[in-house]
Short mmCIF file of C-alpha atoms in Angstrom, two decimals:
data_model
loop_
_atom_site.label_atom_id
_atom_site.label_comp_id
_atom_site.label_asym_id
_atom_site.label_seq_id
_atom_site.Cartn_x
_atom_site.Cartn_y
_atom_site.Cartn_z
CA UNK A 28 88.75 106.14 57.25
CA UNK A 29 90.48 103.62 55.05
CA UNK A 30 90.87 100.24 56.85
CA UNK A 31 94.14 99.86 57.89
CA UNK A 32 96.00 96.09 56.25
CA UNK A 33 98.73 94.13 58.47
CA UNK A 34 100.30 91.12 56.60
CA UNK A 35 100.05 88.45 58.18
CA UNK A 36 103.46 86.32 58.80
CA UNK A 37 102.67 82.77 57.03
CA UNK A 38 104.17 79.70 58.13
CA UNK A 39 105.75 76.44 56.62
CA UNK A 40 106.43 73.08 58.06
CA UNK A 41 105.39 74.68 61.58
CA UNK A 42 108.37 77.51 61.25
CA UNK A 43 107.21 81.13 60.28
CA UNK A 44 108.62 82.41 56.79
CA UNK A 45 110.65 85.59 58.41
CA UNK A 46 113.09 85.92 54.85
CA UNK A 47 110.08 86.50 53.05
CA UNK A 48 108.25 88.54 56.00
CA UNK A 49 111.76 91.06 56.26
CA UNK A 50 112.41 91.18 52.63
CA UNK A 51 108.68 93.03 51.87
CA UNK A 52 109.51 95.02 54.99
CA UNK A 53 112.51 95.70 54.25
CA UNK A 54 111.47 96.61 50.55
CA UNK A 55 108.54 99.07 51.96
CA UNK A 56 111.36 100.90 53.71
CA UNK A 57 113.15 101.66 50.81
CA UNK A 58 110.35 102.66 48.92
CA UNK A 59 109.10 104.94 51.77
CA UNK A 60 112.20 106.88 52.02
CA UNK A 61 112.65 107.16 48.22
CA UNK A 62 108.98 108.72 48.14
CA UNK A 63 109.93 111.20 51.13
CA UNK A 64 113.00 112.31 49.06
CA UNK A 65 111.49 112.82 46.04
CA UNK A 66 109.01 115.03 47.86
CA UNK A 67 110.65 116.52 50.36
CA UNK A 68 114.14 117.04 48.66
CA UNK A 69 115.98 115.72 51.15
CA UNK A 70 115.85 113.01 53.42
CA UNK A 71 116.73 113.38 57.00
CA UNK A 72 119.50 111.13 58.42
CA UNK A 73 117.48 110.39 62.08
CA UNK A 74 114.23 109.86 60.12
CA UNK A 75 116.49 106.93 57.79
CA UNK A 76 117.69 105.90 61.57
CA UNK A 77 114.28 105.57 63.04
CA UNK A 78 112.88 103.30 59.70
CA UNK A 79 115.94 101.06 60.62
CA UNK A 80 115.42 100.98 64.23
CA UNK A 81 111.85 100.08 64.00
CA UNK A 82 112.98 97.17 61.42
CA UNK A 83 115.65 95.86 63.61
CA UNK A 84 112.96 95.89 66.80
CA UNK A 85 110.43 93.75 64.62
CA UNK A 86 112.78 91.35 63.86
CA UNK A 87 113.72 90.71 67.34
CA UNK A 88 109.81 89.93 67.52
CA UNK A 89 109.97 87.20 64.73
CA UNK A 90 112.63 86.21 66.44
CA UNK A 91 110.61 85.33 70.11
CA UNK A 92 107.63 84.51 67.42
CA UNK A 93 109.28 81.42 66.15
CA UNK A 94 111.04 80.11 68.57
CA UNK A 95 107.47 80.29 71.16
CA UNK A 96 106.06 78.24 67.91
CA UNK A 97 108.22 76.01 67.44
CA UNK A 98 109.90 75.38 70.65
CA UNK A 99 106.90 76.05 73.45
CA UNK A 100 105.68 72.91 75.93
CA UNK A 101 102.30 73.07 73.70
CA UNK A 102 101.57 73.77 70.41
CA UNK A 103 99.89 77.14 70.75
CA UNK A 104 98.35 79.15 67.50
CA UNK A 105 100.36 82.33 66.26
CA UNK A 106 97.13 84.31 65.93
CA UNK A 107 96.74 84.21 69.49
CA UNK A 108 100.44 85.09 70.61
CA UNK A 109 100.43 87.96 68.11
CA UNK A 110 97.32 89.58 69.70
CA UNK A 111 98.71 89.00 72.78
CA UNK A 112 101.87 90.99 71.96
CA UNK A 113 99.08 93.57 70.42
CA UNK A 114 97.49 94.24 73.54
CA UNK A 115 100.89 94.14 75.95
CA UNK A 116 101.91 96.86 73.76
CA UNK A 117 99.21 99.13 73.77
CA UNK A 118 99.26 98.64 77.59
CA UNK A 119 102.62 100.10 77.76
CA UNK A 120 101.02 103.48 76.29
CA UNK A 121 97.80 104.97 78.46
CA UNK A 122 94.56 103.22 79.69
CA UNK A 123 92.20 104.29 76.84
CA UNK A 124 93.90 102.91 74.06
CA UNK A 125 93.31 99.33 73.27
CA UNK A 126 93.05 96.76 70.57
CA UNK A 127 89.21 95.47 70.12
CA UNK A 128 88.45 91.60 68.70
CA UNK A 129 85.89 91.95 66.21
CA UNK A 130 82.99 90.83 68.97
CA UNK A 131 84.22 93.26 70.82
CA UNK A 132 84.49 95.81 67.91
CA UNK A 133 80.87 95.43 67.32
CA UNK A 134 79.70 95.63 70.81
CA UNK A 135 81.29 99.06 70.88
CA UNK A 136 79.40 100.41 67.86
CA UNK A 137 75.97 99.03 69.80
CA UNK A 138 77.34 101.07 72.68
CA UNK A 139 77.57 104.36 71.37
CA UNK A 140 73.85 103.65 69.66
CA UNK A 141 72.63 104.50 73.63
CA UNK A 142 71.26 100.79 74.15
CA UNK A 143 73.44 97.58 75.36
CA UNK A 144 73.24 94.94 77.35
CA UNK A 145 75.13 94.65 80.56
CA UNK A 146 75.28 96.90 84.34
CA UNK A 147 75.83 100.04 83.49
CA UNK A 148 78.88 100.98 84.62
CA UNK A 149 81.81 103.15 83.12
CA UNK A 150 84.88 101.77 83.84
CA UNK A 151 88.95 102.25 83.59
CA UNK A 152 91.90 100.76 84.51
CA UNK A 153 94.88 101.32 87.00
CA UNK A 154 97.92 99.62 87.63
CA UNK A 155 96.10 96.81 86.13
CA UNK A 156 92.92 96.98 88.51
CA UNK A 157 88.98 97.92 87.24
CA UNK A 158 88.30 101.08 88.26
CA UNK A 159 84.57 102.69 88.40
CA UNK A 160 84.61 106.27 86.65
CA UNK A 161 80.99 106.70 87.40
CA UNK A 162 77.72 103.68 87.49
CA UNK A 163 75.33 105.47 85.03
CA UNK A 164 71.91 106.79 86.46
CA UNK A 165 68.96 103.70 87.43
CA UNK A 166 70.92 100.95 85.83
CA UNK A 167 71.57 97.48 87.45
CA UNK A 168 75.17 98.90 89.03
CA UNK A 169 73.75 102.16 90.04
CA UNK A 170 70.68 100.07 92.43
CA UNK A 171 73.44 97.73 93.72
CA UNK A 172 74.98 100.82 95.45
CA UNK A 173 78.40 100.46 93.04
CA UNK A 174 80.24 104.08 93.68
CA UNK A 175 82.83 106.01 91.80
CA UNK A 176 86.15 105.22 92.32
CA UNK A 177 85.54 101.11 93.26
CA UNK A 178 88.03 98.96 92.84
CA UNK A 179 86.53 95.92 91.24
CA UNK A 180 89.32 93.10 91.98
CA UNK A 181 87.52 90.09 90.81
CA UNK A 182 84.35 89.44 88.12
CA UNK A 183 83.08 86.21 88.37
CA UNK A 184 85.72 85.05 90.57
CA UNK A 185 88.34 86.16 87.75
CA UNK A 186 91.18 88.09 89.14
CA UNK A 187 90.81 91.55 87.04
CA UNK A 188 94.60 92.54 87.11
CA UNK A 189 95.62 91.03 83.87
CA UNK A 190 92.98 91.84 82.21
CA UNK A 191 92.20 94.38 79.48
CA UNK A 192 89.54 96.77 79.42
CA UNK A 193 88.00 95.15 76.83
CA UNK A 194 88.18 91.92 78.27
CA UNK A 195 86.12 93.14 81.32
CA UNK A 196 83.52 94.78 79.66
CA UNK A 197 82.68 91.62 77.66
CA UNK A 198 82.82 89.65 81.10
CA UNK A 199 80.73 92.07 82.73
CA UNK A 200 78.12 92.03 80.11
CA UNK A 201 75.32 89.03 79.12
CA UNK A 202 71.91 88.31 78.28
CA UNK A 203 68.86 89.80 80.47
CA UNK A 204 68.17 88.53 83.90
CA UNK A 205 71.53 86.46 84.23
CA UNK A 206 73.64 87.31 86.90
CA UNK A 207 77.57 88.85 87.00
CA UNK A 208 79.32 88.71 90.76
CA UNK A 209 82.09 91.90 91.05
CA UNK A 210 84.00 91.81 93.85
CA UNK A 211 84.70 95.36 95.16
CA UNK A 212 86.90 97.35 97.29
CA UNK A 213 86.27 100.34 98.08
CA UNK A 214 87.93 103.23 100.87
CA UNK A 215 86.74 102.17 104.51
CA UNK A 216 85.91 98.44 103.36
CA UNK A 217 87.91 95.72 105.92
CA UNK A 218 87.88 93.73 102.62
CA UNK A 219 86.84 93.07 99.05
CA UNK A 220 82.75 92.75 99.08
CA UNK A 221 80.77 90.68 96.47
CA UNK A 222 77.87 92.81 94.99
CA UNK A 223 75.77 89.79 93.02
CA UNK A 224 74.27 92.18 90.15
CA UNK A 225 71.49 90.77 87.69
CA UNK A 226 72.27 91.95 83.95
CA UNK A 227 69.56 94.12 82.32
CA UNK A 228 69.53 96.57 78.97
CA UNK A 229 71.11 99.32 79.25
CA UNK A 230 68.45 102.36 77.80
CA UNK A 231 70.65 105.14 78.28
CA UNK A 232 67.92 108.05 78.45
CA UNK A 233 71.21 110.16 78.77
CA UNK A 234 68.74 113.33 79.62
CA UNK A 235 66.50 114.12 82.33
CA UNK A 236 64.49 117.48 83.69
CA UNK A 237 62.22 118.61 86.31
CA UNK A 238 60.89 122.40 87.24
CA UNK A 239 62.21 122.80 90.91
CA UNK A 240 60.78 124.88 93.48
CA UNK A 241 60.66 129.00 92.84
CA UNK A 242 61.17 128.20 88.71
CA UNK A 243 64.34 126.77 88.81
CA UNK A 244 65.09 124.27 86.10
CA UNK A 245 66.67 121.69 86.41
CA UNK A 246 68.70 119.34 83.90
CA UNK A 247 70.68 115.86 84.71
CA UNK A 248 73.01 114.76 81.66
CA UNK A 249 73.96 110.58 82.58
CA UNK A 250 76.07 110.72 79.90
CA UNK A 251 76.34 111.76 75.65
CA UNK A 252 74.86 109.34 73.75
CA UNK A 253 73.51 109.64 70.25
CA UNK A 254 70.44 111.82 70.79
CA UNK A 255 71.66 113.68 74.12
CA UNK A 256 71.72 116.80 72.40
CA UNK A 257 68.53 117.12 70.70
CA UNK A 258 67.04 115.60 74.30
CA UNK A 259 68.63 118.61 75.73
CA UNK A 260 67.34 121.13 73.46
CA UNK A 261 63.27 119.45 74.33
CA UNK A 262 63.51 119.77 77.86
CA UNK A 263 65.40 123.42 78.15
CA UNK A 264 62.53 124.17 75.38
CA UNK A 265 60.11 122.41 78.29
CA UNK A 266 61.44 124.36 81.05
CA UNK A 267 61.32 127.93 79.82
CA UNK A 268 57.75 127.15 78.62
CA UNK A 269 57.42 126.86 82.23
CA UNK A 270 58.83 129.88 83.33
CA UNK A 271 62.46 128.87 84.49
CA UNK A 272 64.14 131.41 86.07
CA UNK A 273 67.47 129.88 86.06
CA UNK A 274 68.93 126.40 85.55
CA UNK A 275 71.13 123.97 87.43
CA UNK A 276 73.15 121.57 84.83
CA UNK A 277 73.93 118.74 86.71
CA UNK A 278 76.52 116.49 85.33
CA UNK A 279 77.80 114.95 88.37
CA UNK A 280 78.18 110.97 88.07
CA UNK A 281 78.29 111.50 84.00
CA UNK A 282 81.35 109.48 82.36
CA UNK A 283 81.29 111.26 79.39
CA UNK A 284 80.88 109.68 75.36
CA UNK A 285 80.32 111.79 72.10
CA UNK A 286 82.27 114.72 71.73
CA UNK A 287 79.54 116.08 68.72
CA UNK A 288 76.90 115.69 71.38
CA UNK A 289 78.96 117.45 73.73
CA UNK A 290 79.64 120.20 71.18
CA UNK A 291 75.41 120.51 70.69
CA UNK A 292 74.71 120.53 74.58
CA UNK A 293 77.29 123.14 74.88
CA UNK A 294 75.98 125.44 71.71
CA UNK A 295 72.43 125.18 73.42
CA UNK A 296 73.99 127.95 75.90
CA UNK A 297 76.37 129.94 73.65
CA UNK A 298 76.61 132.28 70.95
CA UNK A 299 77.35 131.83 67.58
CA UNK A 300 81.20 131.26 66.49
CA UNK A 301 82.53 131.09 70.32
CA UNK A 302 84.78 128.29 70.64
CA UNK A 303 83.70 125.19 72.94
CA UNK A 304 86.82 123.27 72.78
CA UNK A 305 89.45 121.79 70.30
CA UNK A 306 92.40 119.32 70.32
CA UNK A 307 95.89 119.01 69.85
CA UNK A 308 97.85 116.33 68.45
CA UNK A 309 100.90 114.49 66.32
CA UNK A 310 98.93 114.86 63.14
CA UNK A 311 97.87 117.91 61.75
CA UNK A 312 94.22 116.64 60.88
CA UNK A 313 94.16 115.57 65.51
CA UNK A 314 94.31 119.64 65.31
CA UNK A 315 91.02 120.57 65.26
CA UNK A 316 88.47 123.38 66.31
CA UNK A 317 84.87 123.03 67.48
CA UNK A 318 82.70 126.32 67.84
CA UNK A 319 79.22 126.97 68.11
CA UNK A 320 77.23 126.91 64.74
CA UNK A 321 74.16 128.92 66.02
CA UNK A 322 72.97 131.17 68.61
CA UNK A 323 70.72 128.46 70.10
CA UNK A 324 69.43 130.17 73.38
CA UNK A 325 69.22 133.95 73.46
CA UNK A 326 68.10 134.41 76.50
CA UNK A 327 70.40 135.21 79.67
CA UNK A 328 69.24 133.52 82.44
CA UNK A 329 71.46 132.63 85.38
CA UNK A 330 72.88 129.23 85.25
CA UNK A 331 74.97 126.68 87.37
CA UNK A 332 76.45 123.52 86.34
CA UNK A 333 77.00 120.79 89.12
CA UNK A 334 79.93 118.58 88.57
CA UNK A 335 82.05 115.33 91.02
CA UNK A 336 84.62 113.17 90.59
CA UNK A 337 82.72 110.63 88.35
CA UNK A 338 82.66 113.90 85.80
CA UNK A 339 84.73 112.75 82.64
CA UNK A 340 85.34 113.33 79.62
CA UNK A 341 82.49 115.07 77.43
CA UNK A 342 80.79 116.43 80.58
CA UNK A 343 84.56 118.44 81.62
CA UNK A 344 84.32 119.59 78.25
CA UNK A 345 80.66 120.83 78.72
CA UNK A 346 81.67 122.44 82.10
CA UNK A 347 84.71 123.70 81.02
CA UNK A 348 83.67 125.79 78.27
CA UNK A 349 80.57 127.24 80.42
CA UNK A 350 82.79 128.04 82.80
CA UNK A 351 85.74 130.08 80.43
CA UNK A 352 82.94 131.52 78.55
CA UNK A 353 81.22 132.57 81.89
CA UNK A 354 77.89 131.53 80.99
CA UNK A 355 77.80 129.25 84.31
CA UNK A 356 78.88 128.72 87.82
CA UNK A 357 80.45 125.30 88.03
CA UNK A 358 79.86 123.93 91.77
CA UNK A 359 80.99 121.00 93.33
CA UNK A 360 84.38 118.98 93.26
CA UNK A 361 87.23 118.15 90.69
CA UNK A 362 86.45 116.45 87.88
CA UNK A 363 87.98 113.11 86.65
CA UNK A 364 90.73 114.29 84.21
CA UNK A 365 89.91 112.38 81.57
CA UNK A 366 90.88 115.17 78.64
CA UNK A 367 92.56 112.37 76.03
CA UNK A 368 91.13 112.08 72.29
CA UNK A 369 90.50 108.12 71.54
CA UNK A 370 90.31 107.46 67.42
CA UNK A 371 88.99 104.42 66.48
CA UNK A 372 90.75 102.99 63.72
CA UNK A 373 89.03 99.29 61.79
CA UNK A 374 91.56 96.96 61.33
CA UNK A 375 91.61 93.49 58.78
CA UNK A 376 89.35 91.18 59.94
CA UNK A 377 86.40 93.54 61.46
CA UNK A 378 88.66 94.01 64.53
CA UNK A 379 89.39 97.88 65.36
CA UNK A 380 91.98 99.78 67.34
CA UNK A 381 90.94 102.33 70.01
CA UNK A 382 93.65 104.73 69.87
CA UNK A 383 94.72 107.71 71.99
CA UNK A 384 95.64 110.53 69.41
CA UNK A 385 95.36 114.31 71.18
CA UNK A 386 94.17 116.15 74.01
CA UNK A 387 91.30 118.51 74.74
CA UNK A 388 91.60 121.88 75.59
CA UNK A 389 89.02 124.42 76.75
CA UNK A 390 88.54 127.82 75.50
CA UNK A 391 90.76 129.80 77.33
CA UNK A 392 93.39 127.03 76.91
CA UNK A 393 93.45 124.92 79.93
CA UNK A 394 94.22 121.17 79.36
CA UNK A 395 92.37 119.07 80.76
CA UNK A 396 93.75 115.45 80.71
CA UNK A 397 95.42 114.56 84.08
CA UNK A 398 94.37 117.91 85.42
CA UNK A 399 89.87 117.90 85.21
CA UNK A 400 87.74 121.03 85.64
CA UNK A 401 88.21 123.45 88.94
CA UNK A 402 85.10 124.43 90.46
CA UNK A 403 84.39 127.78 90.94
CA UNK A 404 82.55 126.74 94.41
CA UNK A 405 84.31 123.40 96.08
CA UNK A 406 81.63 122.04 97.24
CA UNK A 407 81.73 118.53 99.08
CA UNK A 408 78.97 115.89 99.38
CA UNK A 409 79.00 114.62 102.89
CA UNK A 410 79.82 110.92 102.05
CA UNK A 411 82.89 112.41 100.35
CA UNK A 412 83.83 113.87 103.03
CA UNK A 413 83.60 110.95 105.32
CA UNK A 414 85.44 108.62 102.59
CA UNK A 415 88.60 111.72 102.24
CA UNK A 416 88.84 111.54 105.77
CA UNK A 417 89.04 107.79 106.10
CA UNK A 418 91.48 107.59 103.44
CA UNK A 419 93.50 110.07 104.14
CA UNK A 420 93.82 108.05 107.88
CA UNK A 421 94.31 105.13 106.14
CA UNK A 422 96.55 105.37 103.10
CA UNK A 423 97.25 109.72 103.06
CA UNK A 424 96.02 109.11 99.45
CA UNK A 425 93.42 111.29 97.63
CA UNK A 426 90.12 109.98 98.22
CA UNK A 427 88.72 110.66 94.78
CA UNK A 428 90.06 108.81 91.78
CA UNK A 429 90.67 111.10 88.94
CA UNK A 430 92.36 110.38 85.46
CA UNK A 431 96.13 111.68 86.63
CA UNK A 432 96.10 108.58 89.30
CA UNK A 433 95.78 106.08 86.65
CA UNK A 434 99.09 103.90 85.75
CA UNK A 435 100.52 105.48 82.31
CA UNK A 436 98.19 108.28 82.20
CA UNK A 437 98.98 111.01 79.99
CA UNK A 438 100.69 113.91 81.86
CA UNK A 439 98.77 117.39 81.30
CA UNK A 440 101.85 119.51 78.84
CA UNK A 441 101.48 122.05 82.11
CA UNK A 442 100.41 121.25 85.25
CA UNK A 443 97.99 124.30 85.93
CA UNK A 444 97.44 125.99 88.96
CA UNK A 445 94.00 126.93 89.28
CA UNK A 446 92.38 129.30 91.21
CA UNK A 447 90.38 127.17 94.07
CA UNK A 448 87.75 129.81 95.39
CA UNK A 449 86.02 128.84 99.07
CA UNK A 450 85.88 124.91 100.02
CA UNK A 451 81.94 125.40 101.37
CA UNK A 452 80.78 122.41 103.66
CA UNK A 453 77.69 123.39 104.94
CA UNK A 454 74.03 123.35 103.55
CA UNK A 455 73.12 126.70 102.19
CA UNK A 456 69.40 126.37 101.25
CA UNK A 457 67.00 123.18 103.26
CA UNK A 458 64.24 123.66 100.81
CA UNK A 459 62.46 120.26 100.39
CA UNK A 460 61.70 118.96 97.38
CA UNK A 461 58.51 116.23 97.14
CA UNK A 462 57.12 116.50 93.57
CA UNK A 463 57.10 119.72 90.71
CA UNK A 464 54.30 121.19 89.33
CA UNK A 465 53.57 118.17 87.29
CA UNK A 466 53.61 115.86 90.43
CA UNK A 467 56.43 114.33 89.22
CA UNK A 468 58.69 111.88 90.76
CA UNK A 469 61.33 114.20 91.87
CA UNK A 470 64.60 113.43 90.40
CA UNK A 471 66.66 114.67 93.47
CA UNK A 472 66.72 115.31 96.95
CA UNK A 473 67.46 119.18 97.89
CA UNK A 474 67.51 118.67 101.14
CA UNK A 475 70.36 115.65 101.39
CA UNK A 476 71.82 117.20 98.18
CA UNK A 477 74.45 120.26 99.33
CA UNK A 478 75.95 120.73 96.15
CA UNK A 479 72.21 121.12 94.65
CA UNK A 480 71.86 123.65 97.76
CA UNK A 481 74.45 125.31 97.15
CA UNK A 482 73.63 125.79 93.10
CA UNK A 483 70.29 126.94 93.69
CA UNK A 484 72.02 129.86 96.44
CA UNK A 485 74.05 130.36 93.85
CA UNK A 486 71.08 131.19 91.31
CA UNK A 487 68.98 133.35 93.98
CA UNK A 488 71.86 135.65 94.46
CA UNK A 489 72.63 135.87 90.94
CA UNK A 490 68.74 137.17 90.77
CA UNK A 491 69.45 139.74 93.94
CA UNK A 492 72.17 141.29 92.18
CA UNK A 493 70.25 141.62 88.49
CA UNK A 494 67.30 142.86 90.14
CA UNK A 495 69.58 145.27 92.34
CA UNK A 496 71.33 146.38 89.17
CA UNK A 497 67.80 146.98 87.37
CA UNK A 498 67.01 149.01 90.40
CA UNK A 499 70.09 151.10 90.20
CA UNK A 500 69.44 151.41 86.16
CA UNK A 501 65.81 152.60 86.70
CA UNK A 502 67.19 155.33 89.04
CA UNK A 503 70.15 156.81 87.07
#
């Protein structure tokens, strides 16, 4: 993508040059419109009126923009008020889009590379509070007991409501072994709570698998890092060598990342040329399509996919398009919302703009920004339960923060009514778990775990019924 230039507005004698500034602008203008006539044919009068709007709205800017330099208590640089006026604009628009310094441009490239330095926490923000999406699996956070929807209201002893997102990720992060205080509140706290959390790398092994009891296989996604496909593809490959039956995709407590490595984990389960998901934007190159390049797995085992409210982003795409396609039974509770396509665009300088430019859709069409992923099966974790019911005493609020609750989140383009099968509360399968045939470590607990309970029911009567149907083949 071609970096994207912004003149800069030079000064003289302390006094910004804004004859000079307007003139080019008001030159570009010109020249813009007389290029869309010439290949258009015509020019359209409100397109003319918006050209002049925007001009007329920037020079009220170098208007404030001068007299803050020249007139303000303390001499304060212009660099600093312009990026200021950058980021209170882009707050006015939705919580993902954001403008990144070029420290923090670069620690967002490391990110994405699966290893950084910090907690381990995916975070958002709401009327101008941290929120936690979802701590990531055995990082510093995750041990400290931080929980999905936290409010963290101070870091360091920094109030968090002015800042940006970008701002608190830097805060939050440092070198290895030093410590970060976040003060928390969370439903059924009296009052804020200081977790004292020691920084450590962040490895994000975004995959593990374990063989469960009776050859079910079973697959956590933390979240879609670099590699997360290809990690997929090893341990379903793994599992079947072991004679998996069925498998449980669990992607509860994952806060998303790539969509490409959401696109592989999805194609892993799906046939050649069926869609997985695609977006719709302003731009006709936002538009885009993303379907399954190869027949992957052609086998036709049973499958669930376990999903929460700290589900975002890449993993609602994953369980959405199992779920249209009806390749899985998706168990457990609505999913964040977080459906919104960020670009990221490098600006002048090595800084970069994070930019909100379309929406996802799944297969069938359902949006799902503001709205998540339905479960077939509601199934609640008892904690949830407990912190619903508190909340619901306390504030008659949601318990569960999803992507719709943020301040200026983008509204879904239909508001969907989904079909919202049996809310199940209690345990449907107590078989313990202590370690798989490879006396393993086991990676969860079946017997505290009812959505995991409920999956694996969900698998043995999807085996009843094929062997039933075999049964009633053989005899015709």
């Amino acid at each position: 993508m071609p970096e994207t230039k912004i003149d800069d507005v030079k000064t003289s004698g302390g006094a910004p040059r804004r004859e000079g500034f307007f003139s080019r602008y008001s030159m570009w203008a010109m020249t813009l419109a007389f290029i869309i006539g010439v290949g258009l044919g015509v020019v359209k009068s409100d397109s003319v009126l918006a050209v002049v709007n925007t001009y007329d709205e920037l020079e009220i800017f170098a208007d404030v923009l001068s007299l803050v330099e020249t007139n303000y208590v303390e001499e304060v640089k212009s660099s600093k008020l312009v990026e200021g006026a950058i980021n209170g604009m882009l707050r006015t628009l939705d919580p993902h889009s954001s403008y990144m310094t070029p420290e923090v441009f670069k620690e967002m490239q490391v990110e994405t590379e699966g290893e950084f330095g910090g907690i381990g926490i995916e975070i958002t923000i709401d009327n101008g509070q941290l929120m936690v999406v979802a701590p990531m699996e055995e990082t510093p956070a995750w041990r400290a007991g931080v929980k999905p929807g936290d409010r963290i209201v101070k870091v360091n002893g920094a109030p968090t409501h002015e800042m940006t997102l970008m701002e608190a990720v830097r805060k939050m992060r440092g070198k290895k072994g030093s410590t970060v205080v976040i003060t928390i509140m969370r439903d059924g706290f009296d009052e804020p709570k200081d977790f004292n959390i020691v920084r450590d790398i962040i490895k994000v092994a975004s995959v593990k698998s374990q063989m469960l009891p009776d050859k079910w296989g079973y697959i956590r996604i933390r979240s879609f890092s670099k590699d997360t496909g290809e990690e997929t593809a090893r341990s379903l490959e793994e599992l079947k060598n072991q004679g998996m039956k069925g498998l449980v995709l669990d992607l509860r407590n994952d806060p998303g990342g790539l969509l490409n490595q959401a696109v592989e984990v999805s194609e892993q389960f799906l046939k050649k040329g069926e869609l997985i998901v695609y977006t719709k934007g302003r731009m006709p190159n936002q538009n885009m399509r993303f379907t399954a390049q190869k027949t992957v797995d052609k086998d036709t085992y049973p499958m669930v996919a376990l999903v929460n409210n700290g589900s975002a982003s890449a993993s609602e795409i994953v369980a959405g398009a199992l779920q249209d396609l009806k390749r899985a039974i998706v168990v457990g509770t609505q999913t964040f919302g977080k459906g919104s396509v960020q670009t990221i665009i490098p600006l002048k300088g090595d800084a970069g703009l994070r930019l909100t430019t379309a929406r996802y859709y799944t297969p069938s069409g359902r949006q799902i920004q503001g709205v998540g992923i339905t479960p077939d099966i509601v199934v609640e974790q008892p904690d949830e339960e407990k912190a619903e019911a508190e909340q619901k005493a306390k504030e008659k609020k949601p318990s569960h923060l999803r992507e719709r609750d943020l301040q200026n989140s983008l509204d879904s383009d239909k508001l969907e009514k989904e079909k919202k099968i049996k809310d199940v509360k209690e345990p449907a399968d107590k078989t313990k778990l202590s370690k798989d045939s490879n006396g393993k470590r086991p990676l969860v607990d079946i017997e505290k775990d009812v959505q995991l309970q409920r999956g694996i029911a969900v698998l043995k009567s999807w085996e009843i019924i094929g062997d039933m149907q075999k049964r009633q083949g053989a005899a015709k």
